[in-house]
Structures are given as C-alpha cells and as structure tokens.
Amino acid sequence: MADLQNISGGKAELQPEAITDIGVLASKKEPPAGYYIVAQTTDGFDANLWKDSIFKSKVTRYLCFTRAATSKNKQLCNVVVDVKLIDLKDCLPEGFTPIQDTTDTQEQALRKERLCVKLVPRHCADMAICNMVVQGKSKHSLTNYTFIGELNGLGIWYQLGKVIKSQDTVLKTSSTAGVAR
C-alpha cells in the first residue's frame, strides 16, 4: 500500500502533483491503471462512501483519483481545481462536471448526493487539488485541507497545492497506483 501523505505528522516533505481526474469506484480490489483509491479514513477505518445503516449492504463506493493522463484528459492539460458535494436536486454549479457513475462498473456513483469536479487547463491554474482524504469518526479539522462535505458520516477533504507547469515535470508524473490512506 502506498501512503500519499501522513497527514497527522505535520508537513509533507514533497507536495504531490495536481490531480487530473477524480472518480468513484464500486470495488477497491482493482483500481484503474494510475489511480489511487482512498480505501481508509484518516483514522484507519474503511472509507466506504455508501454505508447502509439499516441493512448490511453489499454495495460499496470508494473515492479514487489520478495525477496521470486519462482518456478524458489525454495530455495532462487539465487539473482539478475544485470539488463540491451537492444534493441530487440542486442545480449543477457552473463549470462543474458531476461524477454520476462509478469508473469501474458504470453503476450509480452516490445515492443522495453528487460529487462534482471543476477542471481547468493547467496553464490557467496557479493552485489545484493535489490530495484527497476521507475522515472517519474523528471530527477535528485537518490542517491545510478544505472540507467538501459529509457523506454517510464520513468527511471528504482536499488539499490545494501549486500547479507545476513545466512540461518536463509533468511528463515525469508516476503512473503507478496504490491505495491511499
């Protein structure tokens, strides 16, 4: 398992590259190539975003993201600059794209909410999202992270970082995937 950052231990030594795509997975077993899965909360619990409080549900949903080129973002031209969690009935914020289906199985991504992302060209962005975490039972604020919202008792947070615009650095983005904590 690859740790993206130890958020409890203060500052990270190296700032991760900007995120180029965010998705929701139905299974944490086989992530798409180049994607990191947020499989555990910051306090070590399962980060399943689809919890059914009445019955033991077999449905699971996990947040995932990549810093590599994707079929939607072939040459790393775009970076994610904002993420919102909105009610299904709310209007889509201008400039945002909803994540409606899971990346792996094309099933409904979330139940009552929509996760929406805003992509902008890399050359137009000074800051972009470089890390995402899911917070479990502990409800303290995460230093240098922005709270998106709560989904089934789990808090979703992101961290902004400077966008690296040099093509040489962009091409060195690792395409290896792991499981984020």
Coordinates of N, CA, C and O in Angstrom, one line a residue:
M1 N 0.8 -1.2 0.0 CA 0.0 0.0 0.0 C 0.9 1.2 0.0 O 1.8 1.4 0.8
A2 N 0.5 2.2 -0.8 CA 1.3 3.4 -0.9 C 0.6 4.5 -0.1 O -0.5 4.8 -0.3
D3 N 1.4 5.1 0.8 CA 0.8 6.2 1.5 C 1.1 7.5 0.7 O 2.2 7.7 0.3
L4 N 0.1 8.3 0.5 CA 0.3 9.5 -0.2 C 0.9 10.6 0.7 O 1.7 11.3 0.2
Q5 N 0.4 10.6 1.9 CA 0.9 11.6 2.8 C 0.5 11.2 4.2 O -0.6 10.8 4.4
N6 N 1.4 11.5 5.2 CA 1.0 11.2 6.6 C 0.4 12.6 7.1 O 1.2 13.5 7.4
I7 N -0.9 12.7 7.1 CA -1.5 14.0 7.4 C -1.4 14.3 8.9 O -1.6 15.4 9.3
S8 N -1.2 13.3 9.7 CA -1.1 13.5 11.2 C 0.2 14.0 11.6 O 0.4 14.4 12.7
G9 N 1.2 13.8 10.7 CA 2.6 14.1 11.1 C 3.1 15.4 10.7 O 4.3 15.6 10.6
G10 N 2.3 16.4 10.4 CA 2.7 17.7 10.1 C 2.9 17.9 8.6 O 2.1 17.3 7.8
K11 N 3.9 18.6 8.2 CA 4.1 19.0 6.8 C 4.6 17.8 6.0 O 5.4 17.0 6.4
A12 N 4.1 17.7 4.7 CA 4.7 16.7 3.8 C 6.0 17.1 3.3 O 6.2 18.3 3.1
E13 N 6.9 16.2 3.0 CA 8.2 16.6 2.5 C 8.1 17.0 1.1 O 8.7 18.0 0.7
L14 N 7.3 16.4 0.3 CA 7.2 16.7 -1.1 C 5.7 16.9 -1.4 O 4.9 16.1 -1.1
Q15 N 5.4 18.0 -2.1 CA 4.0 18.2 -2.4 C 3.6 17.3 -3.6 O 4.4 17.3 -4.6
P16 N 2.6 16.6 -3.6 CA 2.2 15.8 -4.7 C 1.8 16.6 -5.9 O 1.4 17.8 -5.8
E17 N 1.8 16.0 -7.1 CA 1.4 16.7 -8.3 C -0.1 17.0 -8.3 O -0.8 16.3 -7.5
A18 N -0.6 17.9 -9.1 CA -2.0 18.2 -9.2 C -2.8 17.0 -9.7 O -2.3 16.2 -10.5
I19 N -4.0 16.8 -9.1 CA -4.9 15.7 -9.5 C -5.5 16.1 -10.9 O -6.0 17.2 -11.1
T20 N -5.6 15.1 -11.8 CA -6.1 15.3 -13.1 C -7.5 14.7 -13.4 O -8.1 15.0 -14.3
D21 N -7.9 13.8 -12.5 CA -9.2 13.2 -12.6 C -9.6 12.6 -11.2 O -8.8 12.1 -10.5
I22 N -10.9 12.7 -10.9 CA -11.5 12.1 -9.7 C -12.6 11.2 -10.1 O -13.4 11.5 -11.0
G23 N -12.8 10.1 -9.4 CA -13.8 9.1 -9.7 C -14.3 8.4 -8.5 O -13.8 8.7 -7.4
V24 N -15.3 7.6 -8.7 CA -15.9 6.8 -7.6 C -15.8 5.3 -8.1 O -16.2 5.1 -9.3
L25 N -15.3 4.4 -7.3 CA -15.2 3.0 -7.7 C -16.3 2.2 -6.9 O -16.5 2.5 -5.7
A26 N -16.7 1.1 -7.5 CA -17.6 0.2 -6.8 C -16.8 -0.8 -6.0 O -17.3 -1.4 -5.0
S27 N -15.6 -1.1 -6.4 CA -14.7 -2.0 -5.7 C -13.3 -1.5 -5.5 O -12.8 -0.9 -6.4
K28 N -12.7 -1.7 -4.3 CA -11.4 -1.3 -4.1 C -10.3 -2.3 -4.5 O -9.2 -2.1 -4.4
K29 N -10.8 -3.4 -5.1 CA -9.9 -4.6 -5.4 C -9.0 -4.3 -6.6 O -7.8 -4.6 -6.6
E30 N -9.6 -3.7 -7.7 CA -8.8 -3.5 -8.9 C -9.0 -2.0 -9.4 O -9.9 -1.8 -10.2
P31 N -8.1 -1.1 -8.9 CA -8.3 0.3 -9.4 C -7.9 0.4 -10.9 O -7.1 -0.4 -11.4
P32 N -8.4 1.4 -11.6 CA -7.9 1.6 -12.9 C -6.4 2.0 -12.9 O -6.0 2.5 -11.9
A33 N -5.7 1.7 -14.0 CA -4.3 2.0 -14.0 C -4.0 3.5 -13.7 O -4.7 4.3 -14.3
G34 N -3.1 3.7 -12.8 CA -2.7 5.1 -12.5 C -3.6 5.7 -11.4 O -3.3 6.9 -11.1
Y35 N -4.6 5.1 -10.9 CA -5.5 5.7 -9.9 C -5.1 5.2 -8.5 O -4.7 4.1 -8.3
Y36 N -5.3 6.2 -7.6 CA -5.1 5.9 -6.2 C -6.5 5.7 -5.6 O -7.4 6.5 -5.9
I37 N -6.7 4.8 -4.7 CA -8.0 4.6 -4.0 C -7.9 5.1 -2.6 O -6.9 4.8 -1.9
V38 N -8.9 5.9 -2.2 CA -8.9 6.3 -0.8 C -9.7 5.2 -0.1 O -11.0 5.3 0.0
A39 N -9.0 4.2 0.3 CA -9.7 3.0 0.9 C -9.9 3.1 2.4 O -10.7 2.4 3.0
Q40 N -9.1 3.9 3.1 CA -9.2 4.0 4.5 C -9.3 5.5 4.9 O -8.8 6.4 4.2
T41 N -10.0 5.7 6.0 CA -10.2 7.0 6.5 C -8.9 7.5 7.2 O -8.0 6.6 7.4
T42 N -8.8 8.7 7.6 CA -7.6 9.2 8.2 C -7.4 8.5 9.6 O -6.3 8.5 10.1
D43 N -8.4 7.9 10.2 CA -8.2 7.2 11.4 C -8.2 5.7 11.3 O -8.4 5.0 12.2
G44 N -8.0 5.2 10.0 CA -7.8 3.8 9.8 C -9.0 2.9 9.5 O -8.9 1.7 9.4
F45 N -10.2 3.5 9.4 CA -11.4 2.7 9.2 C -11.7 2.7 7.7 O -11.1 3.4 6.9
D46 N -12.6 1.8 7.3 CA -13.0 1.6 5.9 C -13.6 2.9 5.4 O -14.5 3.5 6.0
A47 N -13.2 3.4 4.2 CA -13.7 4.7 3.7 C -14.8 4.5 2.7 O -15.0 5.2 1.7
N48 N -15.7 3.5 2.9 CA -16.8 3.2 2.0 C -17.8 4.4 2.1 O -18.3 4.6 3.2
L49 N -18.1 5.0 1.0 CA -19.0 6.1 1.0 C -20.4 5.8 0.9 O -21.3 6.6 0.9
W50 N -20.7 4.5 0.7 CA -22.1 4.0 0.5 C -22.4 3.1 1.7 O -22.5 1.9 1.5
K51 N -22.7 3.6 2.8 CA -23.0 2.8 4.0 C -24.5 2.8 4.2 O -25.2 3.8 4.1
D52 N -25.0 1.6 4.4 CA -26.4 1.4 4.6 C -26.6 1.1 6.1 O -26.2 0.0 6.6
S53 N -27.2 2.0 6.8 CA -27.3 1.9 8.3 C -28.4 0.8 8.7 O -28.3 0.3 9.8
I54 N -29.3 0.5 7.9 CA -30.4 -0.4 8.3 C -30.0 -1.8 8.0 O -30.1 -2.7 8.9
F55 N -29.5 -2.1 6.8 CA -29.1 -3.5 6.5 C -27.6 -3.5 6.1 O -27.1 -2.5 5.7
K56 N -27.0 -4.6 6.3 CA -25.6 -4.7 5.9 C -25.6 -4.8 4.4 O -25.8 -5.8 3.7
S57 N -25.3 -3.6 3.8 CA -25.3 -3.5 2.3 C -24.0 -4.1 1.7 O -22.9 -4.1 2.2
K58 N -24.2 -4.8 0.5 CA -23.1 -5.3 -0.2 C -22.6 -4.3 -1.2 O -21.6 -4.5 -1.9
V59 N -23.2 -3.1 -1.3 CA -22.8 -2.1 -2.2 C -21.7 -1.3 -1.5 O -21.8 -0.9 -0.3
T60 N -20.7 -1.0 -2.2 CA -19.6 -0.2 -1.7 C -19.2 0.9 -2.8 O -19.4 0.7 -4.0
R61 N -18.7 2.0 -2.3 CA -18.2 3.1 -3.1 C -17.0 3.7 -2.5 O -17.0 4.0 -1.3
Y62 N -15.9 3.9 -3.3 CA -14.7 4.4 -2.8 C -14.2 5.6 -3.7 O -14.3 5.4 -5.0
L63 N -13.7 6.6 -3.1 CA -13.2 7.7 -3.9 C -11.9 7.3 -4.5 O -11.1 6.6 -3.9
C64 N -11.6 7.7 -5.7 CA -10.3 7.5 -6.3 C -9.9 8.7 -7.1 O -10.7 9.6 -7.5
F65 N -8.6 8.8 -7.4 CA -8.1 9.9 -8.2 C -6.8 9.5 -8.9 O -6.1 8.6 -8.5
T66 N -6.4 10.3 -9.9 CA -5.2 10.1 -10.6 C -4.5 11.4 -10.8 O -5.1 12.5 -10.8
R67 N -3.2 11.4 -10.9 CA -2.3 12.5 -11.3 C -1.8 12.3 -12.7 O -1.0 13.1 -13.2
A68 N -2.2 11.2 -13.4 CA -1.7 10.8 -14.7 C -2.7 11.2 -15.8 O -3.8 11.6 -15.5
A69 N -2.2 11.0 -17.0 CA -3.1 11.3 -18.1 C -4.2 10.2 -18.1 O -4.0 9.1 -17.8
T70 N -5.5 10.6 -18.5 CA -6.6 9.7 -18.6 C -7.2 9.8 -20.0 O -6.8 10.7 -20.8
S71 N -8.2 9.0 -20.3 CA -8.8 9.1 -21.6 C -9.6 10.4 -21.7 O -9.7 10.9 -22.8
K72 N -10.0 10.9 -20.6 CA -10.7 12.2 -20.6 C -9.8 13.4 -20.6 O -10.1 14.5 -21.0
N73 N -8.5 13.1 -20.2 CA -7.5 14.2 -20.0 C -6.2 13.7 -20.6 O -5.2 13.5 -19.9
K74 N -6.2 13.5 -21.9 CA -5.1 12.7 -22.5 C -3.7 13.3 -22.3 O -2.7 12.5 -22.2
Q75 N -3.5 14.5 -22.3 CA -2.1 15.1 -22.2 C -1.9 15.9 -20.9 O -1.1 16.8 -20.9
L76 N -2.6 15.6 -19.9 CA -2.5 16.3 -18.6 C -2.7 17.8 -18.8 O -2.1 18.6 -18.1
C77 N -3.5 18.1 -19.7 CA -3.8 19.5 -20.0 C -4.7 20.2 -18.9 O -4.6 21.4 -18.6
N78 N -5.5 19.4 -18.2 CA -6.4 19.9 -17.2 C -6.1 19.4 -15.8 O -5.5 18.3 -15.7
V79 N -6.4 20.2 -14.8 CA -6.2 19.8 -13.4 C -7.5 20.1 -12.7 O -8.2 21.0 -13.1
V80 N -7.7 19.4 -11.6 CA -8.9 19.6 -10.8 C -8.6 20.8 -9.8 O -7.7 20.7 -9.1
V81 N -9.5 21.8 -9.9 CA -9.2 23.0 -9.1 C -10.3 23.1 -8.0 O -10.1 23.9 -7.0
D82 N -11.4 22.4 -8.1 CA -12.4 22.5 -7.0 C -13.3 21.2 -7.1 O -13.5 20.6 -8.1
V83 N -13.8 20.9 -5.9 CA -14.8 19.7 -5.8 C -15.9 20.2 -4.9 O -15.7 20.8 -3.9
K84 N -17.1 19.8 -5.3 CA -18.3 20.1 -4.5 C -19.1 18.9 -4.3 O -19.2 18.1 -5.2
L85 N -19.7 18.8 -3.1 CA -20.7 17.7 -2.8 C -22.0 18.4 -2.7 O -22.3 19.2 -1.8
I86 N -23.0 18.1 -3.7 CA -24.3 18.7 -3.7 C -25.4 17.7 -3.6 O -25.2 16.6 -4.0
D87 N -26.6 18.2 -3.2 CA -27.8 17.3 -3.2 C -28.1 17.0 -4.7 O -27.9 17.8 -5.6
L88 N -28.7 15.8 -4.9 CA -29.2 15.5 -6.3 C -30.1 16.5 -6.9 O -30.2 16.6 -8.1
K89 N -30.9 17.1 -6.0 CA -32.0 18.0 -6.5 C -31.4 19.4 -6.8 O -32.0 20.2 -7.5
D90 N -30.2 19.7 -6.3 CA -29.6 21.0 -6.6 C -29.1 21.2 -8.0 O -28.7 20.2 -8.7
C91 N -29.1 22.4 -8.5 CA -28.5 22.7 -9.8 C -27.0 22.5 -9.8 O -26.3 22.8 -8.8
L92 N -26.5 22.0 -10.9 CA -25.1 21.8 -11.1 C -24.4 23.2 -11.1 O -24.8 24.1 -11.8
P93 N -23.4 23.4 -10.2 CA -22.7 24.7 -10.2 C -22.0 24.9 -11.6 O -21.5 23.9 -12.3
E94 N -21.9 26.1 -12.0 CA -21.4 26.5 -13.3 C -19.9 26.1 -13.4 O -19.1 26.3 -12.5
G95 N -19.5 25.4 -14.5 CA -18.2 25.0 -14.7 C -17.8 23.6 -14.1 O -16.7 23.2 -14.3
F96 N -18.8 23.0 -13.4 CA -18.5 21.7 -12.7 C -19.1 20.6 -13.6 O -20.1 20.7 -14.3
T97 N -18.5 19.4 -13.4 CA -19.0 18.2 -14.1 C -19.3 17.2 -13.0 O -18.5 16.9 -12.1
P98 N -20.5 16.6 -13.0 CA -20.9 15.6 -12.0 C -20.3 14.2 -12.2 O -20.0 13.8 -13.4
I99 N -19.9 13.6 -11.1 CA -19.5 12.2 -11.2 C -20.8 11.4 -10.9 O -21.2 11.2 -9.8
Q100 N -21.4 10.9 -12.0 CA -22.7 10.2 -11.9 C -22.6 8.7 -11.8 O -23.4 8.0 -11.1
D101 N -21.5 8.1 -12.4 CA -21.4 6.7 -12.5 C -20.0 6.3 -11.9 O -19.0 7.0 -12.0
T102 N -19.9 5.0 -11.5 CA -18.7 4.5 -11.0 C -17.7 4.3 -12.2 O -18.2 4.0 -13.3
T103 N -16.5 4.5 -11.9 CA -15.5 4.4 -13.0 C -15.3 2.9 -13.5 O -15.2 2.6 -14.7
D104 N -15.5 2.0 -12.5 CA -15.2 0.6 -12.9 C -16.4 -0.2 -13.4 O -16.3 -1.0 -14.3
T105 N -17.6 0.1 -12.9 CA -18.8 -0.7 -13.2 C -19.9 0.1 -13.9 O -21.0 -0.5 -14.3
Q106 N -19.8 1.4 -14.0 CA -20.8 2.2 -14.6 C -22.1 2.2 -13.9 O -23.2 2.4 -14.5
E107 N -22.1 1.9 -12.5 CA -23.3 2.0 -11.7 C -23.4 3.4 -11.1 O -22.5 4.2 -11.2
Q108 N -24.6 3.6 -10.5 CA -24.8 4.9 -9.8 C -23.7 5.1 -8.8 O -23.4 4.3 -8.0
A109 N -23.0 6.3 -8.9 CA -21.9 6.6 -8.0 C -22.3 6.8 -6.5 O -21.7 6.2 -5.7
L110 N -23.2 7.7 -6.3 CA -23.6 8.0 -4.9 C -25.2 8.0 -4.9 O -25.8 8.2 -5.9
R111 N -25.7 7.9 -3.7 CA -27.2 7.8 -3.5 C -27.9 9.2 -3.6 O -28.7 9.4 -4.5
K112 N -27.7 10.0 -2.6 CA -28.5 11.2 -2.4 C -27.7 12.5 -2.8 O -28.3 13.6 -2.9
E113 N -26.4 12.3 -3.0 CA -25.6 13.5 -3.4 C -24.9 13.3 -4.7 O -24.8 12.1 -5.2
R114 N -24.3 14.4 -5.2 CA -23.5 14.3 -6.4 C -22.1 14.9 -6.1 O -22.1 16.0 -5.5
L115 N -21.1 14.2 -6.4 CA -19.8 14.8 -6.3 C -19.5 15.4 -7.6 O -19.6 14.8 -8.7
C116 N -19.1 16.7 -7.6 CA -18.9 17.5 -8.8 C -17.5 18.0 -8.8 O -17.0 18.5 -7.8
V117 N -16.8 18.0 -10.0 CA -15.4 18.4 -10.1 C -15.3 19.5 -11.1 O -16.1 19.6 -12.1
K118 N -14.4 20.4 -10.9 CA -14.1 21.5 -11.8 C -12.7 21.4 -12.4 O -11.7 21.4 -11.6
L119 N -12.6 21.1 -13.7 CA -11.3 21.0 -14.3 C -11.0 22.3 -15.1 O -11.9 22.9 -15.7
V120 N -9.8 22.7 -15.0 CA -9.4 23.9 -15.8 C -8.0 23.6 -16.5 O -7.3 22.7 -16.0
P121 N -7.7 24.2 -17.6 CA -6.4 24.0 -18.2 C -5.3 24.3 -17.2 O -5.3 25.2 -16.5
R122 N -4.3 23.4 -17.2 CA -3.1 23.5 -16.3 C -2.5 24.9 -16.4 O -2.1 25.5 -15.4
H123 N -2.3 25.4 -17.6 CA -1.6 26.7 -17.8 C -2.4 27.9 -17.2 O -1.9 29.0 -17.0
C124 N -3.7 27.7 -16.9 CA -4.6 28.8 -16.4 C -4.6 28.7 -14.8 O -5.2 29.6 -14.2
A125 N -4.1 27.6 -14.2 CA -4.3 27.4 -12.8 C -3.0 27.6 -12.0 O -1.9 27.1 -12.4
D126 N -3.1 28.4 -11.0 CA -1.9 28.6 -10.1 C -2.0 27.5 -9.0 O -0.9 27.0 -8.6
M127 N -3.2 27.2 -8.5 CA -3.4 26.2 -7.5 C -4.4 25.2 -8.0 O -5.3 25.5 -8.7
A128 N -4.2 24.0 -7.5 CA -5.1 22.9 -7.9 C -5.1 21.9 -6.7 O -4.3 21.9 -5.8
I129 N -6.1 21.0 -6.8 CA -6.2 19.9 -5.8 C -5.1 18.9 -6.0 O -4.9 18.4 -7.1
C130 N -4.3 18.6 -4.9 CA -3.2 17.7 -5.0 C -3.4 16.4 -4.1 O -2.6 15.5 -4.3
N131 N -4.3 16.4 -3.3 CA -4.6 15.3 -2.4 C -6.0 15.3 -1.9 O -6.6 16.3 -1.8
M132 N -6.6 14.1 -1.7 CA -7.9 14.0 -1.2 C -7.9 12.9 -0.1 O -7.2 11.9 -0.2
V133 N -8.6 13.1 1.0 CA -8.7 12.2 2.1 C -10.2 12.1 2.5 O -11.0 13.0 2.3
V134 N -10.5 11.0 3.2 CA -11.8 10.8 3.8 C -11.6 10.6 5.3 O -10.7 9.9 5.7
Q135 N -12.3 11.4 6.1 CA -12.1 11.4 7.5 C -13.3 10.6 8.1 O -14.4 10.8 7.8
G136 N -12.9 9.8 9.1 CA -13.9 9.0 9.8 C -14.5 9.6 11.0 O -15.0 10.7 11.0
K137 N -14.4 8.8 12.1 CA -15.0 9.2 13.3 C -14.5 10.4 14.0 O -15.2 11.2 14.7
S138 N -13.2 10.7 13.9 CA -12.6 11.9 14.5 C -13.1 13.1 13.7 O -13.1 13.1 12.5
K139 N -13.6 14.1 14.4 CA -14.2 15.2 13.7 C -13.3 16.5 13.8 O -13.8 17.6 13.7
H140 N -12.0 16.4 14.1 CA -11.2 17.5 14.2 C -10.8 18.0 12.8 O -10.8 17.3 11.8
S141 N -10.5 19.3 12.6 CA -10.1 19.9 11.4 C -8.8 19.4 10.9 O -7.9 19.2 11.8
L142 N -8.6 19.2 9.6 CA -7.4 18.7 9.1 C -6.6 20.0 8.6 O -7.1 20.7 7.8
T143 N -5.4 20.1 9.1 CA -4.5 21.3 8.8 C -4.2 21.2 7.3 O -3.8 20.2 6.7
N144 N -4.3 22.4 6.7 CA -4.0 22.6 5.2 C -5.0 21.8 4.3 O -4.7 21.6 3.1
Y145 N -6.1 21.4 4.8 CA -7.1 20.7 4.0 C -8.4 21.5 4.0 O -8.7 22.2 5.0
T146 N -9.2 21.4 2.9 CA -10.5 22.1 2.8 C -11.6 21.0 2.9 O -11.5 20.0 2.2
F147 N -12.6 21.3 3.7 CA -13.7 20.4 3.9 C -14.7 20.5 2.7 O -15.2 21.6 2.4
I148 N -15.1 19.4 2.1 CA -16.0 19.5 1.0 C -17.4 19.2 1.5 O -18.4 19.9 1.1
G149 N -17.6 18.2 2.4 CA -18.9 17.9 2.9 C -18.8 16.5 3.6 O -17.8 15.8 3.5
E150 N -20.0 16.2 4.1 CA -20.1 14.9 4.8 C -21.0 14.0 4.0 O -22.1 14.4 3.6
L151 N -20.6 12.7 3.9 CA -21.4 11.7 3.2 C -21.4 10.5 4.1 O -20.4 9.9 4.3
N152 N -22.6 10.1 4.5 CA -22.8 8.9 5.4 C -21.9 8.9 6.6 O -21.3 7.9 6.9
G153 N -21.7 10.1 7.2 CA -20.9 10.2 8.4 C -19.4 10.3 8.2 O -18.6 10.4 9.1
L154 N -19.0 10.3 6.9 CA -17.6 10.5 6.6 C -17.3 11.8 5.9 O -18.1 12.3 5.1
G155 N -16.3 12.5 6.4 CA -16.0 13.8 5.9 C -15.0 13.7 4.7 O -14.1 12.9 4.7
I156 N -15.3 14.4 3.6 CA -14.4 14.4 2.4 C -13.6 15.7 2.4 O -14.2 16.8 2.5
W157 N -12.3 15.7 2.3 CA -11.4 16.8 2.3 C -10.5 16.8 1.2 O -10.1 15.7 0.7
Y158 N -10.0 18.0 0.8 CA -9.0 18.1 -0.3 C -7.9 19.1 0.2 O -8.1 19.9 1.0
Q159 N -6.7 18.9 -0.4 CA -5.6 19.8 -0.2 C -5.2 20.5 -1.5 O -5.1 19.8 -2.5
L160 N -5.0 21.8 -1.4 CA -4.6 22.5 -2.6 C -3.1 22.6 -2.6 O -2.4 22.6 -1.5
G161 N -2.5 22.7 -3.8 CA -1.1 22.9 -3.9 C -0.8 23.7 -5.2 O -1.7 23.8 -6.1
K162 N 0.4 24.2 -5.3 CA 0.9 24.9 -6.5 C 0.9 24.0 -7.7 O 1.3 22.8 -7.6
V163 N 0.4 24.5 -8.8 CA 0.5 23.8 -10.1 C 1.8 23.9 -10.7 O 2.3 25.0 -10.9
I164 N 2.4 22.7 -11.0 CA 3.7 22.7 -11.7 C 3.4 22.8 -13.2 O 2.7 21.9 -13.7
K165 N 3.9 23.8 -13.9 CA 3.5 24.0 -15.3 C 4.6 23.5 -16.3 O 4.3 23.5 -17.5
S166 N 5.7 23.2 -15.8 CA 6.8 22.7 -16.7 C 6.5 21.4 -17.3 O 6.1 20.4 -16.6
Q167 N 6.6 21.3 -18.6 CA 6.2 20.0 -19.3 C 7.2 18.9 -18.9 O 6.8 17.8 -18.8
D168 N 8.4 19.2 -18.6 CA 9.4 18.2 -18.1 C 8.9 17.5 -16.9 O 9.0 16.3 -16.7
T169 N 8.4 18.3 -15.9 CA 8.0 17.8 -14.6 C 6.7 17.0 -14.8 O 6.5 16.0 -14.2
V170 N 5.8 17.5 -15.7 CA 4.5 16.9 -15.9 C 4.7 15.5 -16.5 O 4.1 14.5 -16.1
L171 N 5.7 15.3 -17.4 CA 5.9 14.0 -18.1 C 6.5 13.0 -17.1 O 6.4 11.8 -17.3
K172 N 7.1 13.5 -16.0 CA 7.7 12.6 -15.0 C 6.6 12.0 -14.0 O 7.0 11.3 -13.1
T173 N 5.4 12.4 -14.1 CA 4.3 12.0 -13.2 C 4.2 10.5 -13.2 O 4.1 9.9 -14.3
S174 N 4.3 9.9 -12.1 CA 4.3 8.4 -12.0 C 3.0 7.9 -12.3 O 1.9 8.4 -12.0
S175 N 3.0 6.8 -13.1 CA 1.7 6.1 -13.4 C 1.4 4.9 -12.6 O 0.5 4.2 -12.8
T176 N 2.2 4.7 -11.5 CA 2.0 3.6 -10.6 C 0.8 4.0 -9.7 O 0.7 5.1 -9.2
A177 N 0.0 3.0 -9.4 CA -1.1 3.3 -8.5 C -0.9 2.6 -7.2 O -0.1 1.6 -7.1
G178 N -1.7 3.0 -6.2 CA -1.6 2.4 -4.9 C -2.9 2.6 -4.1 O -3.9 3.1 -4.7
V179 N -2.9 2.3 -2.9 CA -4.1 2.6 -2.1 C -3.7 3.7 -1.2 O -2.7 3.7 -0.5
A180 N -4.5 4.8 -1.2 CA -4.3 5.9 -0.3 C -4.9 5.7 1.0 O -5.9 5.1 1.2
R181 N -4.3 6.3 2.0 CA -4.8 6.3 3.3 C -5.2 7.7 3.8 O -4.6 8.6 3.5

